[in-house]
Amino acid sequence: MFGAADASVLVMDLRRSFDDGVTRGYEWRVTQLKQLLIICDNHEPEIVAALRDDLGKPELESSVYEVSLLRNSIKLALKQLKNWMVPEKAKTSLTTFPASAEIVSEPLGVVLVISAWNYPFLLSIDPVIGAISAGNAVVLKPSELAPASSALLAKLMEQYLDSSAVRVVEGAVTETTALLEQKWDKIFYTGSSKIGRVIMAAAAKHLTPVVLELGGKSPVVVDSDTDLKVTVRRIIAGKWGCNNGQACVSPDYILTTKEYAPKVIDAMKKELETFYGKNPMESKDMSRIVNSTHFDRLSKLLDEKEVSDKIVYGGEKDRENLKIAPTILLDVPLDSLIMSEEIFGPLLPILTLNNLEESFDVIRSRPKPLAAYLFTHNKKLKERFAATVSAGGIVVNDIAVHLALHTLPFGGVGESGMGAYHGKFSYDAFSHKKAVLYRSLFGDSAVRYPPYSRGKLRLLKALVDSNIFDIFKVLLGLS
Amino acid sequence: MEGMKETVEESLREMRETFASGRTRSLKWRKAQIGAIYEMVKDNEDKICSALFQDLGKHSTEAFRDELGVVLRSATVAINSLDKWAVPKHSNLPLLFYPAKGKVISEPYGTVLVLSSWNFPISLSLDPLIGAIAAGNTVLLKSSELSPNASAFLAKTIPAYLDTKAIKVIEGGPDVATILLQHQWDKIFFTGSPKIGRIVMAAAAQHLTPVTLELGGKCPTIVDHHTISKNIKSVVKRIAGGKWGSCSGQACISVDYVLIEKSYASSLIDMLKPTIKSFFGENPKESGCLSKIATKQHVQRLSRLLNDPRVQASIVHGGSIDEEKLYVEPTILLDPPLDSEIMNEEIFGPILPIITVRDIQESIGIIKTKPKPLAIYAFTNDENLKTRILSETSSGSVTFNDVMIQYMCDALPFGGVGESGIGRYHGKYSFDCFSHEKAIMEGSLGMDLEARYPPWNNFKLTFIRLAFREAYFKLILLMLGLKR
């Protein structure tokens, strides 16, 4: 049993490695990243198998949304790390003349990454890439709800990475609690808002900065001025095609007009059948529900009075095989359970409005989600949406793809989280940006020191305004 | 306290309503508010200096240099730069995603809370306020009760100059802070001690509120006598200024203690003594240029630090205390024990320990035994030592050959790490501190790729694999049927 003492020894070990400088050098970081790349290149079949065991994830999803994304992330870091490590020059002004200034990125030290069960490889290794690139020692705690993936991660990382500075701790609440009692230099957590609060409260005891990648109900607004077929296909691929709705940026519910809704539903039914066949419960192209706890949770959402009679497509359940068919609901009550918590499953409520503008108010009246989506050709609508809807990220005319774009920061706001990562943002998330000012010992101004006088005050005022003429005037006694 | 709770809730309600109305989003509104802060300070210079003198015995020149001047400059920079800061940042997207577009826009968090401190009650209130407003938030400021005159000035004057539906001031102590922290804010900005920083962050955790904590620590000052002896006079002046010249050592970036090689310690002390005299005359208490200690409790704390017999024995200058007059004499200690209390907590007062080492390189080891400070100062021309300091120590910032002045460089982020804090501000960093950077991606409905959709098959898998590797040529071959 991994307890408090083990956690303490673990952190001490890693801190010693960090203090010895093991993780600081460019070479070490590159070696570790290359080892991670080897894991992706040589062990994809095992990863795919583990994901099938844990989640029933189709091979394509595992290969593309976990392994390929990781491979890209590692390659980007390998390519850019030298640049990222270069100090950034900062401009100095007359007030601090003569001086030069720069901002130096330094590792925070020993960091903790707590990962989630739905994309167990991606959400474990992607933050670790950031931690290692930035020169930290890192402990990864994968989710126990994806046990085959957790075990494989532990095995592969022990085999390929430098265990004096990179470790995996498997386990559940006990182990996580023991880890959280330690002092970390940063904690990176992916998971629910409820646990996010627990993590941040634990971090507060040690003034540990955190990145919390949480979730929320990501709404999709569908305008009648759109290409319906493409819209619907993208929604389906983004919902059921990404771990069967069990993703933090999954389209949670749709908002559209009363008029347009029937068209949307018809188009969805048609495309769902194209994608998954007449009997979607038999389709191999969707993940299953992760476990019976979540199955029962989703069941409860469907069975609620006032909700169960709103099902317009799907609704079949198979507890033994942990499957729920792609299900569409129409106009469930706003205060129903299914509209009060993040669904994280294959259920898609459609809410209809009299006019589309109302959707903005609906979204704004709820906690800020991780993503908000809009499908439209209307330029003004796009602009208003982007400007007035607050979410971690906004995607227009597509679903979830922004995850793959390393030039955009990926993170939440409000209930959906704090901090961001991907690309250089990952490197920055695990770095301290230290300000460095180089001053000269020449040119000291008596103005700075007591005893204070009116003359000094005048010069100071001129300096503050950085007005060179005023400064000269004072110095020449003309003011 | 029921009344206070209602006041807070009413204020929150009004600020949220104002934010929802969209008024604070306008750059014009923001610039006007910041301009009003500028006017407020300019119009009330005498009143502000008088309040600071009453609260902390601050001389008006010090008040201007450290507080009013800072705010005026900060406001000017914000007004002149806001248009630039608010421009969305465009991101390059890989060819695969063509013709999609990506950008990042800064949006205000919403309704934010600024908890200020007593030592620089004007600048530590107004500077974050400027940042919050520049970013388009509505903001509630709680000023510190330990600087009552400055606090009263802010509470009375801010409503006369600023949009009261968007910017509010609450006065009060820990009990008011507790009520504020029970409520949900979109961001909390706190300046103060690490102890209270923990309480603020724990409260913020209940609501998943992001925080910026500007805390403190023991800012060490390395004096590498070998390489700076030619300029020793400047060095001594800067150290003295950094200890006693700003709020009598009660600043988060004050010189806390000095590290110097044993053989040079006494000559340093011999130079510090006349420097103190040149600053404050024979009787610093009467000089009018040395700030007071904040409260009797703070004097008692400093007294306690000095009362340790081993510390008493190390006093080489000063040491006298007048609790009534909130006065602690500029004091120098030579090698108080490293395990004494004074060497293990932030001094925050006019007492300067000088710690001697055999070789100046050893100072790095000593610094590393302590929590990461807000600033490290080093007087040296030895490039190797500079490199060692930068790479082997960690601190909010490092300043070579000067002290305190990094505060004035608004191209540099100002903030701590570890025990000295989370987050940063000043200049554009203030704007960023109070903004959520929202990623926006716009795809095209036009070009659709079948390979994106189920049912899956080998072709689609290969296609996507190649797409991810951005192996465009191979992709084309695949599509032309020339690749399996």
mmCIF file of N, CA and C in Angstrom, chain A residues 358-461:
data_model
loop_
_atom_site.group_PDB
_atom_site.id
_atom_site.type_symbol
_atom_site.label_atom_id
_atom_site.label_comp_id
_atom_site.label_asym_id
_atom_site.label_seq_id
_atom_site.Cartn_x
_atom_site.Cartn_y
_atom_site.Cartn_z
ATOM 1 N N GLU A 358 -31.302 33.670 -28.455
ATOM 2 C CA GLU A 358 -31.545 33.241 -27.072
ATOM 3 C C GLU A 358 -30.490 32.240 -26.589
ATOM 4 N N SER A 359 -29.876 31.541 -27.541
ATOM 5 C CA SER A 359 -28.893 30.514 -27.137
ATOM 6 C C SER A 359 -27.755 31.139 -26.351
ATOM 7 N N PHE A 360 -27.380 32.363 -26.717
ATOM 8 C CA PHE A 360 -26.281 33.020 -26.005
ATOM 9 C C PHE A 360 -26.638 33.170 -24.532
ATOM 10 N N ASP A 361 -27.886 33.570 -24.260
ATOM 11 C CA ASP A 361 -28.300 33.751 -22.863
ATOM 12 C C ASP A 361 -28.339 32.433 -22.121
ATOM 13 N N VAL A 362 -28.799 31.396 -22.801
ATOM 14 C CA VAL A 362 -28.837 30.073 -22.157
ATOM 15 C C VAL A 362 -27.430 29.673 -21.734
ATOM 16 N N ILE A 363 -26.499 29.820 -22.657
ATOM 17 C CA ILE A 363 -25.114 29.431 -22.356
ATOM 18 C C ILE A 363 -24.544 30.298 -21.239
ATOM 19 N N ARG A 364 -24.810 31.599 -21.312
ATOM 20 C CA ARG A 364 -24.223 32.508 -20.325
ATOM 21 C C ARG A 364 -24.809 32.319 -18.933
ATOM 22 N N SER A 365 -26.005 31.712 -18.853
ATOM 23 C CA SER A 365 -26.603 31.534 -17.539
ATOM 24 C C SER A 365 -26.044 30.308 -16.832
ATOM 25 N N ARG A 366 -25.153 29.583 -17.518
ATOM 26 C CA ARG A 366 -24.607 28.349 -16.946
ATOM 27 C C ARG A 366 -23.120 28.479 -16.679
ATOM 28 N N PRO A 367 -22.564 27.564 -15.887
ATOM 29 C CA PRO A 367 -21.110 27.626 -15.656
ATOM 30 C C PRO A 367 -20.348 27.614 -16.982
ATOM 31 N N LYS A 368 -19.186 28.271 -16.988
ATOM 32 C CA LYS A 368 -18.422 28.379 -18.232
ATOM 33 C C LYS A 368 -17.879 27.015 -18.637
ATOM 34 N N PRO A 369 -18.156 26.568 -19.850
ATOM 35 C CA PRO A 369 -17.713 25.238 -20.278
ATOM 36 C C PRO A 369 -16.283 25.260 -20.820
ATOM 37 N N LEU A 370 -15.751 24.076 -21.086
ATOM 38 C CA LEU A 370 -14.408 23.980 -21.635
ATOM 39 C C LEU A 370 -14.410 24.406 -23.097
ATOM 40 N N ALA A 371 -15.492 24.063 -23.805
ATOM 41 C CA ALA A 371 -15.578 24.471 -25.206
ATOM 42 C C ALA A 371 -17.001 24.891 -25.515
ATOM 43 N N ALA A 372 -17.141 25.795 -26.466
ATOM 44 C CA ALA A 372 -18.466 26.179 -26.955
ATOM 45 C C ALA A 372 -18.385 26.178 -28.476
ATOM 46 N N TYR A 373 -19.396 25.591 -29.095
ATOM 47 C CA TYR A 373 -19.366 25.389 -30.548
ATOM 48 C C TYR A 373 -20.504 26.115 -31.238
ATOM 49 N N LEU A 374 -20.244 26.547 -32.469
ATOM 50 C CA LEU A 374 -21.259 27.226 -33.266
ATOM 51 C C LEU A 374 -21.113 26.780 -34.709
ATOM 52 N N PHE A 375 -22.237 26.417 -35.321
ATOM 53 C CA PHE A 375 -22.201 26.082 -36.745
ATOM 54 C C PHE A 375 -23.043 27.099 -37.491
ATOM 55 N N THR A 376 -22.403 27.852 -38.373
ATOM 56 C CA THR A 376 -23.104 28.887 -39.122
ATOM 57 C C THR A 376 -22.234 29.419 -40.239
ATOM 58 N N HIS A 377 -22.895 30.037 -41.238
ATOM 59 C CA HIS A 377 -22.161 30.773 -42.252
ATOM 60 C C HIS A 377 -22.142 32.249 -41.910
ATOM 61 N N ASN A 378 -22.974 32.632 -40.956
ATOM 62 C CA ASN A 378 -23.216 34.043 -40.668
ATOM 63 C C ASN A 378 -22.053 34.697 -39.921
ATOM 64 N N LYS A 379 -21.387 35.595 -40.607
ATOM 65 C CA LYS A 379 -20.168 36.194 -40.056
ATOM 66 C C LYS A 379 -20.447 36.960 -38.769
ATOM 67 N N LYS A 380 -21.540 37.728 -38.741
ATOM 68 C CA LYS A 380 -21.836 38.537 -37.561
ATOM 69 C C LYS A 380 -22.110 37.651 -36.355
ATOM 70 N N LEU A 381 -22.816 36.553 -36.614
ATOM 71 C CA LEU A 381 -23.131 35.634 -35.528
ATOM 72 C C LEU A 381 -21.834 35.047 -34.957
ATOM 73 N N LYS A 382 -20.918 34.677 -35.862
ATOM 74 C CA LYS A 382 -19.637 34.135 -35.411
ATOM 75 C C LYS A 382 -18.919 35.133 -34.518
ATOM 76 N N GLU A 383 -18.894 36.392 -34.970
ATOM 77 C CA GLU A 383 -18.166 37.412 -34.213
ATOM 78 C C GLU A 383 -18.777 37.621 -32.839
ATOM 79 N N ARG A 384 -20.109 37.693 -32.800
ATOM 80 C CA ARG A 384 -20.775 37.920 -31.508
ATOM 81 C C ARG A 384 -20.563 36.743 -30.576
ATOM 82 N N PHE A 385 -20.624 35.561 -31.129
ATOM 83 C CA PHE A 385 -20.428 34.353 -30.339
ATOM 84 C C PHE A 385 -19.038 34.374 -29.718
ATOM 85 N N ALA A 386 -18.026 34.595 -30.558
ATOM 86 C CA ALA A 386 -16.642 34.582 -30.072
ATOM 87 C C ALA A 386 -16.416 35.665 -29.029
ATOM 88 N N ALA A 387 -17.081 36.806 -29.214
ATOM 89 C CA ALA A 387 -16.824 37.926 -28.314
ATOM 90 C C ALA A 387 -17.578 37.807 -26.999
ATOM 91 N N THR A 388 -18.776 37.227 -27.022
ATOM 92 C CA THR A 388 -19.588 37.301 -25.818
ATOM 93 C C THR A 388 -19.784 35.989 -25.071
ATOM 94 N N VAL A 389 -19.458 34.857 -25.695
ATOM 95 C CA VAL A 389 -19.615 33.589 -24.972
ATOM 96 C C VAL A 389 -18.287 33.243 -24.329
ATOM 97 N N SER A 390 -18.297 33.074 -23.010
ATOM 98 C CA SER A 390 -17.042 32.748 -22.348
ATOM 99 C C SER A 390 -16.929 31.245 -22.164
ATOM 100 N N ALA A 391 -15.822 30.708 -22.598
ATOM 101 C CA ALA A 391 -15.553 29.279 -22.481
ATOM 102 C C ALA A 391 -14.045 29.131 -22.536
ATOM 103 N N GLY A 392 -13.563 27.922 -22.252
ATOM 104 C CA GLY A 392 -12.126 27.711 -22.381
ATOM 105 C C GLY A 392 -11.696 28.068 -23.797
ATOM 106 N N GLY A 393 -12.406 27.449 -24.762
ATOM 107 C CA GLY A 393 -12.097 27.730 -26.159
ATOM 108 C C GLY A 393 -13.374 27.717 -26.974
ATOM 109 N N ILE A 394 -13.348 28.391 -28.102
ATOM 110 C CA ILE A 394 -14.515 28.474 -28.978
ATOM 111 C C ILE A 394 -14.137 27.848 -30.309
ATOM 112 N N VAL A 395 -14.998 26.963 -30.813
ATOM 113 C CA VAL A 395 -14.736 26.422 -32.144
ATOM 114 C C VAL A 395 -15.953 26.682 -33.004
ATOM 115 N N VAL A 396 -15.712 27.279 -34.150
ATOM 116 C CA VAL A 396 -16.790 27.562 -35.092
ATOM 117 C C VAL A 396 -16.689 26.569 -36.237
ATOM 118 N N ASN A 397 -17.812 25.944 -36.553
ATOM 119 C CA ASN A 397 -17.907 25.034 -37.690
ATOM 120 C C ASN A 397 -17.076 23.772 -37.578
ATOM 121 N N ASP A 398 -16.772 23.376 -36.376
ATOM 122 C CA ASP A 398 -16.137 22.071 -36.190
ATOM 123 C C ASP A 398 -16.253 21.693 -34.716
ATOM 124 N N ILE A 399 -15.797 20.493 -34.412
ATOM 125 C CA ILE A 399 -15.872 20.024 -33.030
ATOM 126 C C ILE A 399 -14.510 19.494 -32.625
ATOM 127 N N ALA A 400 -14.058 19.939 -31.454
ATOM 128 C CA ALA A 400 -12.901 19.344 -30.772
ATOM 129 C C ALA A 400 -11.553 19.448 -31.472
ATOM 130 N N VAL A 401 -11.523 19.812 -32.746
ATOM 131 C CA VAL A 401 -10.225 19.782 -33.420
ATOM 132 C C VAL A 401 -9.186 20.696 -32.800
ATOM 133 N N HIS A 402 -9.647 21.719 -32.069
ATOM 134 C CA HIS A 402 -8.669 22.678 -31.536
ATOM 135 C C HIS A 402 -7.698 22.003 -30.583
ATOM 136 N N LEU A 403 -8.089 20.823 -30.090
ATOM 137 C CA LEU A 403 -7.207 20.009 -29.244
ATOM 138 C C LEU A 403 -5.900 19.675 -29.943
ATOM 139 N N ALA A 404 -5.994 19.506 -31.267
ATOM 140 C CA ALA A 404 -4.831 19.045 -32.018
ATOM 141 C C ALA A 404 -3.925 20.192 -32.439
ATOM 142 N N LEU A 405 -4.348 21.420 -32.159
ATOM 143 C CA LEU A 405 -3.590 22.563 -32.657
ATOM 144 C C LEU A 405 -2.657 23.095 -31.580
ATOM 145 N N HIS A 406 -1.370 22.877 -31.790
ATOM 146 C CA HIS A 406 -0.426 23.236 -30.739
ATOM 147 C C HIS A 406 -0.186 24.735 -30.628
ATOM 148 N N THR A 407 -0.716 25.498 -31.562
ATOM 149 C CA THR A 407 -0.517 26.942 -31.485
ATOM 150 C C THR A 407 -1.642 27.624 -30.719
ATOM 151 N N LEU A 408 -2.623 26.837 -30.252
ATOM 152 C CA LEU A 408 -3.702 27.421 -29.458
ATOM 153 C C LEU A 408 -3.623 26.870 -28.040
ATOM 154 N N PRO A 409 -3.767 27.748 -27.018
ATOM 155 C CA PRO A 409 -3.719 27.252 -25.637
ATOM 156 C C PRO A 409 -4.985 26.455 -25.347
ATOM 157 N N PHE A 410 -4.832 25.316 -24.692
ATOM 158 C CA PHE A 410 -5.986 24.488 -24.396
ATOM 159 C C PHE A 410 -6.221 24.463 -22.886
ATOM 160 N N GLY A 411 -7.314 25.050 -22.451
ATOM 161 C CA GLY A 411 -7.606 25.080 -21.028
ATOM 162 C C GLY A 411 -8.961 25.685 -20.779
ATOM 163 N N GLY A 412 -9.392 25.654 -19.524
ATOM 164 C CA GLY A 412 -10.730 26.128 -19.185
ATOM 165 C C GLY A 412 -10.734 27.487 -18.511
ATOM 166 N N VAL A 413 -11.921 27.887 -18.083
ATOM 167 C CA VAL A 413 -12.099 29.131 -17.337
ATOM 168 C C VAL A 413 -13.284 28.893 -16.406
ATOM 169 N N GLY A 414 -13.233 29.501 -15.225
ATOM 170 C CA GLY A 414 -14.310 29.289 -14.265
ATOM 171 C C GLY A 414 -14.383 27.822 -13.874
ATOM 172 N N GLU A 415 -15.568 27.235 -13.925
ATOM 173 C CA GLU A 415 -15.746 25.836 -13.539
ATOM 174 C C GLU A 415 -14.996 24.869 -14.449
ATOM 175 N N SER A 416 -14.659 25.287 -15.629
ATOM 176 C CA SER A 416 -13.986 24.343 -16.545
ATOM 177 C C SER A 416 -12.472 24.340 -16.365
ATOM 178 N N GLY A 417 -11.971 25.154 -15.454
ATOM 179 C CA GLY A 417 -10.563 24.997 -15.129
ATOM 180 C C GLY A 417 -9.747 26.268 -15.087
ATOM 181 N N MET A 418 -8.424 26.093 -14.914
ATOM 182 C CA MET A 418 -7.509 27.218 -14.927
ATOM 183 C C MET A 418 -6.166 26.758 -15.477
ATOM 184 N N GLY A 419 -5.500 27.657 -16.181
ATOM 185 C CA GLY A 419 -4.239 27.304 -16.824
ATOM 186 C C GLY A 419 -4.511 26.712 -18.198
ATOM 187 N N ALA A 420 -3.440 26.476 -18.949
ATOM 188 C CA ALA A 420 -3.599 25.929 -20.299
ATOM 189 C C ALA A 420 -2.352 25.152 -20.672
ATOM 190 N N TYR A 421 -2.491 24.298 -21.740
ATOM 191 C CA TYR A 421 -1.280 23.644 -22.238
ATOM 192 C C TYR A 421 -1.404 23.349 -23.715
ATOM 193 N N HIS A 422 -0.530 22.480 -24.210
ATOM 194 C CA HIS A 422 -0.343 22.141 -25.627
ATOM 195 C C HIS A 422 0.738 23.026 -26.217
ATOM 196 N N GLY A 423 1.617 22.389 -27.012
ATOM 197 C CA GLY A 423 2.671 23.152 -27.667
ATOM 198 C C GLY A 423 3.535 23.872 -26.650
ATOM 199 N N LYS A 424 3.900 25.102 -26.973
ATOM 200 C CA LYS A 424 4.751 25.863 -26.058
ATOM 201 C C LYS A 424 4.025 26.178 -24.768
ATOM 202 N N PHE A 425 2.693 26.193 -24.796
ATOM 203 C CA PHE A 425 1.950 26.460 -23.584
ATOM 204 C C PHE A 425 2.217 25.392 -22.520
ATOM 205 N N SER A 426 2.507 24.158 -22.970
ATOM 206 C CA SER A 426 2.865 23.100 -22.017
ATOM 207 C C SER A 426 4.197 23.431 -21.353
ATOM 208 N N TYR A 427 5.153 23.810 -22.164
ATOM 209 C CA TYR A 427 6.480 24.177 -21.640
ATOM 210 C C TYR A 427 6.341 25.304 -20.630
ATOM 211 N N ASP A 428 5.544 26.317 -20.989
ATOM 212 C CA ASP A 428 5.354 27.454 -20.095
ATOM 213 C C ASP A 428 4.629 27.064 -18.821
ATOM 214 N N ALA A 429 3.671 26.106 -18.942
ATOM 215 C CA ALA A 429 2.890 25.708 -17.774
ATOM 216 C C ALA A 429 3.773 25.120 -16.684
ATOM 217 N N PHE A 430 4.877 24.494 -17.100
ATOM 218 C CA PHE A 430 5.748 23.856 -16.129
ATOM 219 C C PHE A 430 7.027 24.641 -15.873
ATOM 220 N N SER A 431 7.032 25.908 -16.262
ATOM 221 C CA SER A 431 8.224 26.745 -16.060
ATOM 222 C C SER A 431 7.929 27.907 -15.145
ATOM 223 N N HIS A 432 8.978 28.378 -14.479
ATOM 224 C CA HIS A 432 8.893 29.671 -13.812
ATOM 225 C C HIS A 432 9.626 30.662 -14.708
ATOM 226 N N LYS A 433 8.958 31.769 -14.990
ATOM 227 C CA LYS A 433 9.572 32.786 -15.853
ATOM 228 C C LYS A 433 10.252 33.811 -14.946
ATOM 229 N N LYS A 434 11.547 33.632 -14.793
ATOM 230 C CA LYS A 434 12.293 34.461 -13.841
ATOM 231 C C LYS A 434 12.761 35.741 -14.517
ATOM 232 N N ALA A 435 12.410 36.873 -13.887
ATOM 233 C CA ALA A 435 12.825 38.168 -14.428
ATOM 234 C C ALA A 435 14.263 38.446 -14.001
ATOM 235 N N VAL A 436 15.110 38.852 -14.932
ATOM 236 C CA VAL A 436 16.508 39.146 -14.600
ATOM 237 C C VAL A 436 16.849 40.543 -15.088
ATOM 238 N N LEU A 437 17.347 41.361 -14.194
ATOM 239 C CA LEU A 437 17.725 42.729 -14.546
ATOM 240 C C LEU A 437 19.224 42.904 -14.304
ATOM 241 N N TYR A 438 19.922 43.368 -15.320
ATOM 242 C CA TYR A 438 21.356 43.626 -15.206
ATOM 243 C C TYR A 438 21.552 45.130 -15.127
ATOM 244 N N ARG A 439 22.095 45.586 -14.012
ATOM 245 C CA ARG A 439 22.300 47.022 -13.879
ATOM 246 C C ARG A 439 23.792 47.309 -13.823
ATOM 247 N N SER A 440 24.110 48.543 -14.087
ATOM 248 C CA SER A 440 25.505 48.942 -14.018
ATOM 249 C C SER A 440 25.745 49.645 -12.688
ATOM 250 N N LEU A 441 26.966 49.527 -12.209
ATOM 251 C CA LEU A 441 27.284 50.211 -10.960
ATOM 252 C C LEU A 441 27.597 51.676 -11.162
ATOM 253 N N PHE A 442 27.700 52.096 -12.408
ATOM 254 C CA PHE A 442 27.930 53.509 -12.667
ATOM 255 C C PHE A 442 26.620 54.260 -12.624
ATOM 256 N N GLY A 443 26.706 55.546 -12.733
ATOM 257 C CA GLY A 443 25.511 56.366 -12.891
ATOM 258 C C GLY A 443 24.515 56.206 -11.774
ATOM 259 N N ASP A 444 24.886 56.621 -10.584
ATOM 260 C CA ASP A 444 23.917 56.558 -9.513
ATOM 261 C C ASP A 444 23.306 57.920 -9.279
ATOM 262 N N SER A 445 22.058 57.928 -9.028
ATOM 263 C CA SER A 445 21.394 59.204 -8.849
ATOM 264 C C SER A 445 21.087 59.434 -7.378
ATOM 265 N N ALA A 446 21.538 60.578 -6.876
ATOM 266 C CA ALA A 446 21.296 60.901 -5.472
ATOM 267 C C ALA A 446 19.804 60.973 -5.176
ATOM 268 N N VAL A 447 19.050 61.169 -6.255
ATOM 269 C CA VAL A 447 17.601 61.253 -6.148
ATOM 270 C C VAL A 447 17.002 60.068 -5.395
ATOM 271 N N ARG A 448 17.683 58.916 -5.514
ATOM 272 C CA ARG A 448 17.109 57.705 -4.942
ATOM 273 C C ARG A 448 17.159 57.686 -3.429
ATOM 274 N N TYR A 449 18.063 58.452 -2.857
ATOM 275 C CA TYR A 449 18.344 58.244 -1.435
ATOM 276 C C TYR A 449 17.914 59.395 -0.567
ATOM 277 N N PRO A 450 17.675 59.070 0.726
ATOM 278 C CA PRO A 450 17.479 60.146 1.686
ATOM 279 C C PRO A 450 18.808 60.904 1.814
ATOM 280 N N PRO A 451 18.882 62.097 2.380
ATOM 281 C CA PRO A 451 17.688 62.830 2.836
ATOM 282 C C PRO A 451 16.884 63.381 1.651
ATOM 283 N N TYR A 452 15.553 63.372 1.796
ATOM 284 C CA TYR A 452 14.693 63.755 0.680
ATOM 285 C C TYR A 452 14.531 65.269 0.624
ATOM 286 N N SER A 453 14.288 65.784 -0.567
ATOM 287 C CA SER A 453 14.163 67.234 -0.746
ATOM 288 C C SER A 453 13.209 67.510 -1.889
ATOM 289 N N ARG A 454 12.839 68.771 -2.042
ATOM 290 C CA ARG A 454 11.924 69.164 -3.121
ATOM 291 C C ARG A 454 12.560 68.895 -4.480
ATOM 292 N N GLY A 455 13.854 69.203 -4.562
ATOM 293 C CA GLY A 455 14.564 69.008 -5.839
ATOM 294 C C GLY A 455 14.520 67.556 -6.280
ATOM 295 N N LYS A 456 14.764 66.676 -5.333
ATOM 296 C CA LYS A 456 14.738 65.255 -5.656
ATOM 297 C C LYS A 456 13.345 64.857 -6.113
ATOM 298 N N LEU A 457 12.347 65.420 -5.452
ATOM 299 C CA LEU A 457 10.967 65.094 -5.814
ATOM 300 C C LEU A 457 10.685 65.498 -7.251
ATOM 301 N N ARG A 458 11.178 66.669 -7.625
ATOM 302 C CA ARG A 458 10.907 67.151 -8.992
ATOM 303 C C ARG A 458 11.560 66.241 -10.017
ATOM 304 N N LEU A 459 12.788 65.836 -9.721
ATOM 305 C CA LEU A 459 13.496 64.980 -10.664
ATOM 306 C C LEU A 459 12.799 63.627 -10.790
ATOM 307 N N LEU A 460 12.378 63.129 -9.649
ATOM 308 C CA LEU A 460 11.655 61.857 -9.661
ATOM 309 C C LEU A 460 10.417 61.939 -10.532
ATOM 310 N N LYS A 461 9.700 63.050 -10.391
ATOM 311 C CA LYS A 461 8.468 63.194 -11.172
ATOM 312 C C LYS A 461 8.797 63.187 -12.658
#
